[in-house]
Tab-separated table of N, CA and C in Angstrom:
chain	number	residue	atom	x	y	z
A	12	MET	N	29.401	7.128	-3.065
A	12	MET	CA	28.746	6.944	-3.132
A	12	MET	C	28.112	8.450	-4.155
A	13	GLU	N	27.252	8.489	-4.589
A	13	GLU	CA	27.143	9.194	-5.506
A	13	GLU	C	25.851	9.514	-5.586
A	14	LYS	N	25.259	10.958	-4.796
A	14	LYS	CA	23.452	11.031	-4.836
A	14	LYS	C	23.004	11.513	-6.454
A	15	LEU	N	21.827	9.997	-7.059
A	15	LEU	CA	21.625	10.737	-8.154
A	15	LEU	C	19.684	11.421	-8.491
A	16	ALA	N	19.124	11.777	-7.176
A	16	ALA	CA	18.091	12.341	-6.704
A	16	ALA	C	17.011	12.604	-5.570
A	17	GLU	N	16.700	12.940	-5.104
A	17	GLU	CA	15.541	13.177	-4.017
A	17	GLU	C	14.792	13.821	-4.103
A	18	ASN	N	13.227	13.881	-2.884
A	18	ASN	CA	12.541	14.387	-3.064
A	18	ASN	C	11.528	14.529	-1.896
A	19	ARG	N	10.780	14.899	-1.970
A	19	ARG	CA	10.200	14.840	-0.316
A	19	ARG	C	9.868	13.947	-0.249
A	20	PHE	N	9.638	12.531	-1.279
A	20	PHE	CA	9.222	10.961	-0.660
A	20	PHE	C	10.714	10.122	-0.292
A	21	MET	N	11.968	10.746	-0.837
A	21	MET	CA	12.662	9.696	-1.368
A	21	MET	C	14.463	10.612	-1.736
A	22	GLU	N	15.010	9.935	-1.565
A	22	GLU	CA	16.345	9.396	-2.168
A	22	GLU	C	17.110	7.980	-3.222
A	23	MET	N	17.700	9.293	-4.091
A	23	MET	CA	18.416	7.730	-4.466
A	23	MET	C	20.046	7.384	-4.612
A	24	TRP	N	20.759	6.878	-4.467
A	24	TRP	CA	21.871	6.819	-3.844
A	24	TRP	C	22.660	5.783	-6.058
A	25	TYR	N	23.645	6.375	-6.122
A	25	TYR	CA	24.694	4.766	-7.036
A	25	TYR	C	26.048	4.394	-6.058
A	26	ASP	N	26.097	2.933	-6.080
A	26	ASP	CA	27.448	2.995	-5.849
A	26	ASP	C	28.096	2.441	-6.824
A	27	PRO	N	29.024	2.599	-7.901
A	27	PRO	CA	29.735	2.489	-8.609
A	27	PRO	C	30.043	1.043	-8.461
A	28	PRO	N	31.160	0.882	-7.500
A	28	PRO	CA	32.002	-0.281	-7.161
A	28	PRO	C	31.094	-1.228	-7.168
A	29	HIS	N	30.225	-1.702	-6.909
A	29	HIS	CA	28.728	-3.085	-6.470
A	29	HIS	C	28.257	-2.353	-7.544
A	30	GLU	N	27.000	-1.836	-8.360
A	30	GLU	CA	26.664	-1.413	-9.541
A	30	GLU	C	25.556	-1.598	-8.948
A	31	THR	N	25.154	-1.050	-7.495
A	31	THR	CA	23.813	-0.559	-7.490
A	31	THR	C	22.842	0.674	-7.157
A	32	ILE	N	21.901	0.906	-7.093
A	32	ILE	CA	21.142	1.511	-7.019
A	32	ILE	C	20.760	1.859	-5.169
A	33	HIS	N	20.687	2.335	-4.605
A	33	HIS	CA	19.656	2.830	-3.347
A	33	HIS	C	19.168	3.332	-3.400
A	34	PHE	N	16.918	2.971	-3.380
A	34	PHE	CA	16.387	3.141	-2.872
A	34	PHE	C	16.035	4.396	-1.774
A	35	LEU	N	16.137	4.846	-1.220
A	35	LEU	CA	15.423	4.842	0.715
A	35	LEU	C	14.628	6.367	0.640
A	36	TYR	N	12.917	4.929	1.234
A	36	TYR	CA	12.423	5.936	1.416
A	36	TYR	C	11.706	6.643	2.906
A	37	LYS	N	12.140	7.885	2.962
A	37	LYS	CA	12.315	8.792	3.621
A	37	LYS	C	10.521	8.788	5.091
A	38	PRO	N	11.506	8.698	5.906
A	38	PRO	CA	10.112	8.700	7.466
A	38	PRO	C	9.350	9.880	6.473
A	39	GLY	N	7.534	9.539	7.971
A	39	GLY	CA	6.578	10.058	7.404
A	39	GLY	C	6.339	11.327	6.697
A	40	THR	N	6.050	10.345	5.352
A	40	THR	CA	5.901	11.317	4.007
A	40	THR	C	5.804	10.574	2.779
A	41	THR	N	5.499	9.477	2.925
A	41	THR	CA	4.792	8.213	1.659
A	41	THR	C	3.610	8.014	1.814
A	42	ALA	N	2.685	8.268	2.838
A	42	ALA	CA	1.433	7.664	2.721
A	42	ALA	C	0.924	9.144	2.585
A	43	GLU	N	1.398	9.598	2.530
A	43	GLU	CA	0.849	11.525	1.658
A	43	GLU	C	0.749	11.638	0.091
A	44	MET	N	1.633	9.753	-0.018
A	44	MET	CA	2.404	9.337	-1.583
A	44	MET	C	0.814	9.473	-2.670
A	45	THR	N	0.852	10.536	-3.735
A	45	THR	CA	-0.803	9.546	-4.620
A	45	THR	C	0.697	8.471	-5.294
A	46	ASP	N	-0.122	8.143	-6.174
A	46	ASP	CA	-0.174	7.616	-7.297
A	46	ASP	C	1.005	8.163	-8.552
A	47	GLU	N	0.846	9.565	-9.197
A	47	GLU	CA	1.001	9.596	-9.936
A	47	GLU	C	3.116	10.180	-9.230
A	48	ASP	N	2.525	10.349	-7.740
A	48	ASP	CA	3.955	10.627	-7.238
A	48	ASP	C	4.938	9.184	-7.301
A	49	PHE	N	4.482	8.534	-7.378
A	49	PHE	CA	5.227	6.810	-6.710
A	49	PHE	C	5.628	6.734	-8.577
A	50	LYS	N	4.691	6.956	-9.376
A	50	LYS	CA	5.015	6.921	-10.171
A	50	LYS	C	6.146	7.885	-11.211
A	51	GLU	N	6.343	8.669	-10.412
A	51	GLU	CA	7.322	9.782	-10.551
A	51	GLU	C	8.122	9.261	-10.281
A	52	ASN	N	8.848	8.872	-8.969
A	52	ASN	CA	9.808	8.255	-7.869
A	52	ASN	C	10.788	6.870	-9.443
A	53	LEU	N	9.716	6.005	-9.471
A	53	LEU	CA	9.803	4.673	-10.339
A	53	LEU	C	10.001	5.169	-11.627
A	54	ASN	N	9.679	6.371	-12.377
A	54	ASN	CA	9.969	6.601	-13.518
A	54	ASN	C	11.736	7.277	-13.197
A	55	LEU	N	11.928	8.187	-12.200
A	55	LEU	CA	14.070	8.866	-11.830
A	55	LEU	C	14.849	7.049	-11.970
A	56	TYR	N	14.056	6.235	-11.045
A	56	TYR	CA	14.666	4.544	-10.566
A	56	TYR	C	15.181	3.975	-12.231
A	57	ALA	N	14.075	3.980	-13.216
A	57	ALA	CA	14.212	3.460	-13.806
A	57	ALA	C	15.011	4.296	-14.851
A	58	ASP	N	14.658	5.329	-15.353
A	58	ASP	CA	16.050	6.403	-16.057
A	58	ASP	C	17.223	6.268	-15.166
A	59	TRP	N	17.445	6.240	-14.440
A	59	TRP	CA	18.816	6.236	-13.864
A	59	TRP	C	19.550	4.554	-14.236
A	60	ALA	N	18.386	3.369	-13.312
A	60	ALA	CA	18.670	2.617	-14.301
A	60	ALA	C	18.933	1.752	-15.393
A	61	GLU	N	19.401	1.999	-16.280
A	61	GLU	CA	19.364	2.437	-17.841
A	61	GLU	C	19.950	3.065	-18.190
A	62	ARG	N	19.951	4.441	-17.605
A	62	ARG	CA	21.421	4.848	-17.367
A	62	ARG	C	22.780	4.545	-17.050
A	63	LEU	N	22.564	3.906	-16.550
A	63	LEU	CA	23.804	3.352	-15.735
A	63	LEU	C	24.546	2.012	-15.652
A	64	GLN	N	22.996	1.723	-16.589
A	64	GLN	CA	23.517	-0.292	-16.679
A	64	GLN	C	23.372	-0.999	-15.389
A	65	ALA	N	23.607	-0.318	-14.093
A	65	ALA	CA	23.207	-0.846	-12.237
A	65	ALA	C	22.550	-2.393	-12.923
A	66	LYS	N	23.389	-3.299	-12.301
A	66	LYS	CA	22.715	-4.657	-11.922
A	66	LYS	C	21.790	-4.924	-10.868
A	67	ARG	N	21.699	-3.999	-9.640
A	67	ARG	CA	21.852	-4.163	-8.112
A	67	ARG	C	20.764	-3.415	-7.439
A	68	LEU	N	19.355	-3.088	-7.075
A	68	LEU	CA	19.177	-2.754	-6.115
A	68	LEU	C	18.763	-2.854	-4.914
A	69	PHE	N	18.811	-1.505	-3.894
A	69	PHE	CA	18.691	-2.058	-2.495
A	69	PHE	C	17.666	-0.814	-3.036
A	70	VAL	N	16.156	-1.533	-1.929
A	70	VAL	CA	15.276	-0.745	-1.540
A	70	VAL	C	14.773	-0.777	-0.066
A	71	ASP	N	15.112	0.482	0.726
A	71	ASP	CA	14.617	0.654	1.803
A	71	ASP	C	13.632	1.261	2.551
A	72	ASN	N	12.449	0.023	2.326
A	72	ASN	CA	10.988	-0.239	2.417
A	72	ASN	C	10.572	0.068	4.156
A	73	ARG	N	11.330	0.232	4.259
A	73	ARG	CA	11.423	1.084	6.377
A	73	ARG	C	9.983	1.469	6.857
A	74	HIS	N	10.528	3.076	5.717
A	74	HIS	CA	9.394	3.901	5.989
A	74	HIS	C	8.414	3.950	4.945
A	75	MET	N	7.895	2.648	4.330
A	75	MET	CA	7.431	2.817	3.159
A	75	MET	C	5.908	2.312	4.193
A	76	GLN	N	5.019	3.319	3.490
A	76	GLN	CA	3.488	3.525	4.017
A	76	GLN	C	2.689	3.646	2.917
A	77	PHE	N	2.611	3.535	1.937
A	77	PHE	CA	2.271	3.792	0.351
A	77	PHE	C	1.544	2.139	0.238
A	78	THR	N	0.622	2.203	0.156
A	78	THR	CA	0.487	0.635	-0.786
A	78	THR	C	0.643	0.940	-2.172
A	79	ILE	N	0.500	-0.353	-2.923
A	79	ILE	CA	0.560	-0.263	-4.256
A	79	ILE	C	-0.463	-0.796	-4.715
A	80	SER	N	-1.360	-0.064	-5.397
A	80	SER	CA	-2.659	-1.048	-5.674
A	80	SER	C	-2.490	-1.654	-6.398
A	81	PRO	N	-3.318	-2.244	-7.373
A	81	PRO	CA	-2.897	-3.533	-8.610
A	81	PRO	C	-2.577	-3.521	-9.640
A	82	GLU	N	-3.451	-2.174	-9.684
A	82	GLU	CA	-2.767	-1.272	-11.730
A	82	GLU	C	-1.959	-1.417	-11.199
A	83	LEU	N	-1.302	-0.433	-10.713
A	83	LEU	CA	0.494	0.126	-9.927
A	83	LEU	C	1.096	-1.665	-9.380
A	84	GLN	N	0.619	-1.714	-9.617
A	84	GLN	CA	1.799	-3.538	-9.527
A	84	GLN	C	1.702	-4.302	-10.918
A	85	ARG	N	0.758	-4.334	-11.778
A	85	ARG	CA	1.198	-5.089	-12.648
A	85	ARG	C	1.990	-2.983	-14.273
A	86	TRP	N	1.746	-1.987	-13.286
A	86	TRP	CA	2.604	-1.074	-13.761
A	86	TRP	C	3.874	-1.472	-13.766
A	87	VAL	N	4.035	-1.319	-12.683
A	87	VAL	CA	5.154	-1.277	-12.318
A	87	VAL	C	6.256	-2.612	-13.282
A	88	ALA	N	5.111	-3.685	-13.207
A	88	ALA	CA	6.210	-4.553	-14.155
A	88	ALA	C	6.859	-4.885	-14.955
A	89	THR	N	5.615	-4.064	-15.773
A	89	THR	CA	5.113	-3.753	-17.831
A	89	THR	C	5.834	-2.627	-17.508
A	90	ASP	N	5.573	-1.850	-17.170
A	90	ASP	CA	6.467	-0.029	-18.008
A	90	ASP	C	7.724	0.554	-17.567
A	91	ILE	N	7.728	-0.812	-16.277
A	91	ILE	CA	9.050	-0.189	-15.406
A	91	ILE	C	9.848	-1.119	-16.295
A	92	TYR	N	10.325	-2.372	-15.100
A	92	TYR	CA	10.474	-3.769	-16.281
A	92	TYR	C	11.079	-3.173	-17.147
A	93	SER	N	9.987	-3.626	-18.180
A	93	SER	CA	10.201	-3.705	-19.291
A	93	SER	C	11.046	-3.162	-20.328
A	94	ARG	N	10.800	-2.481	-18.675
A	94	ARG	CA	12.063	-0.570	-19.658
A	94	ARG	C	14.038	-1.153	-19.400
A	95	ILE	N	14.024	-1.597	-18.018
A	95	ILE	CA	15.191	-2.268	-17.490
A	95	ILE	C	15.525	-3.457	-18.230
A	96	ASN	N	17.054	-3.847	-18.525
A	96	ASN	CA	16.919	-5.455	-18.462
A	96	ASN	C	18.726	-5.713	-17.663
A	97	THR	N	19.545	-4.139	-17.593
A	97	THR	CA	20.565	-4.671	-16.599
A	97	THR	C	20.115	-5.171	-14.760
A	98	ILE	N	19.044	-4.550	-14.094
A	98	ILE	CA	19.420	-5.577	-13.056
A	98	ILE	C	18.720	-7.000	-12.471
A	99	GLU	N	19.745	-7.197	-11.647
A	99	GLU	CA	19.402	-9.211	-12.061
A	99	GLU	C	18.665	-9.316	-9.963
A	100	GLU	N	19.273	-8.549	-9.129
A	100	GLU	CA	19.425	-8.619	-7.874
A	100	GLU	C	18.241	-7.692	-7.450
A	101	ILE	N	17.828	-8.063	-6.616
A	101	ILE	CA	16.733	-6.921	-5.726
A	101	ILE	C	16.955	-7.570	-4.396
A	102	ALA	N	17.455	-6.828	-3.268
A	102	ALA	CA	16.990	-6.610	-2.221
A	102	ALA	C	16.147	-5.464	-1.047
A	103	ILE	N	15.465	-5.843	-1.092
A	103	ILE	CA	14.278	-5.122	-0.142
A	103	ILE	C	14.346	-5.398	1.328
A	104	LEU	N	14.537	-4.364	2.554
A	104	LEU	CA	14.804	-4.460	3.925
A	104	LEU	C	12.884	-3.685	3.391
A	105	LEU	N	11.984	-4.580	5.217
A	105	LEU	CA	10.808	-5.059	4.594
A	105	LEU	C	10.561	-3.860	5.834
A	106	SER	N	8.648	-2.781	5.100
A	106	SER	CA	8.228	-1.814	5.880
A	106	SER	C	7.580	-2.634	7.326
A	107	SER	N	7.463	-1.872	7.825
A	107	SER	CA	6.895	-2.392	8.924
A	107	SER	C	5.183	-1.892	9.139
A	108	ASP	N	4.653	-0.834	7.825
A	108	ASP	CA	3.292	-0.883	7.355
A	108	ASP	C	3.277	-2.425	6.545
A	109	ILE	N	2.077	-3.378	7.273
A	109	ILE	CA	1.824	-4.427	6.221
A	109	ILE	C	1.344	-4.182	5.344
A	110	PHE	N	0.314	-3.519	4.689
A	110	PHE	CA	-0.027	-3.295	4.044
A	110	PHE	C	0.603	-3.141	2.469
A	111	ALA	N	1.499	-1.635	3.001
A	111	ALA	CA	2.587	-1.453	1.947
A	111	ALA	C	3.463	-2.682	1.579
A	112	GLU	N	3.879	-3.922	3.347
A	112	GLU	CA	5.071	-4.155	2.511
A	112	GLU	C	4.648	-5.826	1.178
A	113	VAL	N	3.152	-5.944	1.680
A	113	VAL	CA	2.180	-7.493	1.194
A	113	VAL	C	2.294	-6.439	-0.586
A	114	ALA	N	1.701	-5.643	-0.574
A	114	ALA	CA	1.551	-4.874	-2.005
A	114	ALA	C	2.812	-4.928	-2.549
A	115	THR	N	4.248	-3.932	-1.999
A	115	THR	CA	5.496	-4.712	-2.222
A	115	THR	C	5.851	-5.655	-3.432
A	116	GLU	N	5.400	-7.188	-1.674
A	116	GLU	CA	5.591	-8.313	-2.656
A	116	GLU	C	5.237	-9.017	-3.609
A	117	GLN	N	3.364	-7.694	-3.433
A	117	GLN	CA	2.780	-8.063	-4.594
A	117	GLN	C	3.611	-7.770	-6.224
A	118	ALA	N	3.918	-6.766	-5.785
A	118	ALA	CA	4.764	-5.605	-7.276
A	118	ALA	C	5.735	-6.440	-7.627
A	119	LEU	N	6.421	-6.917	-6.589
A	119	LEU	CA	7.970	-8.142	-7.329
A	119	LEU	C	7.625	-9.130	-7.507
A	120	GLU	N	6.388	-9.760	-7.386
A	120	GLU	CA	6.191	-11.171	-7.785
A	120	GLU	C	5.492	-11.405	-9.207
A	121	GLU	N	4.751	-9.954	-9.352
A	121	GLU	CA	4.567	-9.564	-10.885
A	121	GLU	C	5.406	-9.029	-12.021
A	122	ILE	N	6.805	-8.421	-11.326
A	122	ILE	CA	8.234	-9.188	-11.646
A	122	ILE	C	8.405	-10.137	-12.422
A	123	ILE	N	8.855	-10.436	-11.321
A	123	ILE	CA	9.641	-12.109	-11.755
A	123	ILE	C	8.571	-12.524	-12.783
A	124	GLN	N	7.729	-12.365	-12.694
A	124	GLN	CA	7.035	-13.386	-13.659
A	124	GLN	C	7.063	-12.418	-15.236
A	125	VAL	N	7.613	-11.326	-15.028
A	125	VAL	CA	7.938	-10.896	-16.588
A	125	VAL	C	9.230	-10.324	-16.369
A	126	LYS	N	9.594	-10.494	-15.812
A	126	LYS	CA	11.184	-10.709	-16.150
A	126	LYS	C	12.122	-11.839	-15.409
A	127	HIS	N	12.064	-13.050	-15.007
A	127	HIS	CA	12.958	-13.929	-15.200
A	127	HIS	C	14.039	-13.846	-14.070
A	128	LEU	N	14.820	-13.383	-14.523
A	128	LEU	CA	16.443	-13.745	-14.010
A	128	LEU	C	17.047	-12.736	-13.263
A	129	ILE	N	15.604	-11.746	-12.865
A	129	ILE	CA	16.218	-11.099	-11.291
A	129	ILE	C	16.195	-12.436	-9.808
A	130	ARG	N	16.462	-11.964	-9.015
A	130	ARG	CA	16.373	-12.417	-7.374
A	130	ARG	C	15.613	-12.279	-6.805
A	131	VAL	N	15.602	-12.429	-5.789
A	131	VAL	CA	14.407	-9.900	-5.020
A	131	VAL	C	14.968	-11.286	-3.831
A	132	HIS	N	15.057	-11.083	-2.002
A	132	HIS	CA	15.840	-10.958	-1.187
A	132	HIS	C	14.641	-9.823	-0.671
A	133	TYR	N	14.139	-10.605	0.217
A	133	TYR	CA	13.775	-9.786	1.791
A	133	TYR	C	13.839	-9.948	2.859
A	134	PHE	N	15.232	-8.787	3.874
A	134	PHE	CA	15.738	-8.124	4.665
A	134	PHE	C	14.923	-7.970	5.787
A	135	ASP	N	15.476	-7.792	6.650
A	135	ASP	CA	15.302	-6.103	7.827
A	135	ASP	C	16.347	-6.244	8.530
A	136	ASN	N	17.328	-6.322	7.875
A	136	ASN	CA	18.529	-5.329	8.569
A	136	ASN	C	19.962	-5.053	6.543
A	137	LYS	N	19.433	-3.940	7.298
A	137	LYS	CA	21.354	-3.597	5.877
A	137	LYS	C	22.402	-4.489	5.691
A	138	VAL	N	22.710	-4.873	6.848
A	138	VAL	CA	23.881	-5.319	6.891
A	138	VAL	C	23.467	-6.534	6.692
A	139	ASP	N	22.600	-7.610	6.697
A	139	ASP	CA	22.267	-8.739	5.808
A	139	ASP	C	21.806	-8.467	3.941
A	140	ALA	N	21.014	-7.521	4.390
A	140	ALA	CA	20.981	-6.753	1.832
A	140	ALA	C	21.925	-6.319	1.637
A	141	PHE	N	22.703	-5.875	2.175
A	141	PHE	CA	24.313	-6.020	1.607
A	141	PHE	C	25.361	-7.276	1.138
A	142	ALA	N	24.596	-7.926	2.162
A	142	ALA	CA	25.917	-9.340	2.391
A	142	ALA	C	25.802	-10.260	1.063
A	143	TRP	N	24.366	-9.910	0.903
A	143	TRP	CA	23.267	-10.375	-0.177
A	143	TRP	C	24.135	-10.018	-1.187
A	144	LEU	N	23.651	-8.616	-1.587
A	144	LEU	CA	23.766	-7.956	-2.458
A	144	LEU	C	25.165	-8.691	-3.308
A	145	GLN	N	26.339	-7.874	-2.333
A	145	GLN	CA	27.111	-8.795	-2.588
A	145	GLN	C	28.140	-10.233	-3.071
A	146	SER	N	27.630	-10.946	-2.314
A	146	SER	CA	27.984	-11.919	-2.633
A	146	SER	C	27.622	-12.582	-4.256
């Protein structure tokens, strides 16, 4: 895998054979994330997804503690996913923070309404998530 980006909150990798971007939130950092930090991270992801023409996204949300507001949920659906035409499948590892997880699920529902062809599935372990993405 190739490392694409890293900052205080996340790491992003690319798996060329599977055309998959891996977006991993780091433990103990996202509770301090601001809306601007979140937007910066998602813009980085969108830039790479466009450049690489990635087909799949794996998001490790196990350490996500940032709650995505309804305004940010709409922004993700309209500003980020309107730019990305190649992502077909998204696998999400669930967060233990129920508020962060519900907000993530709501954001993804907004995305599905905008991009009807995206398949999204939630997992509690990496093995099942990777198997689903590669099926």
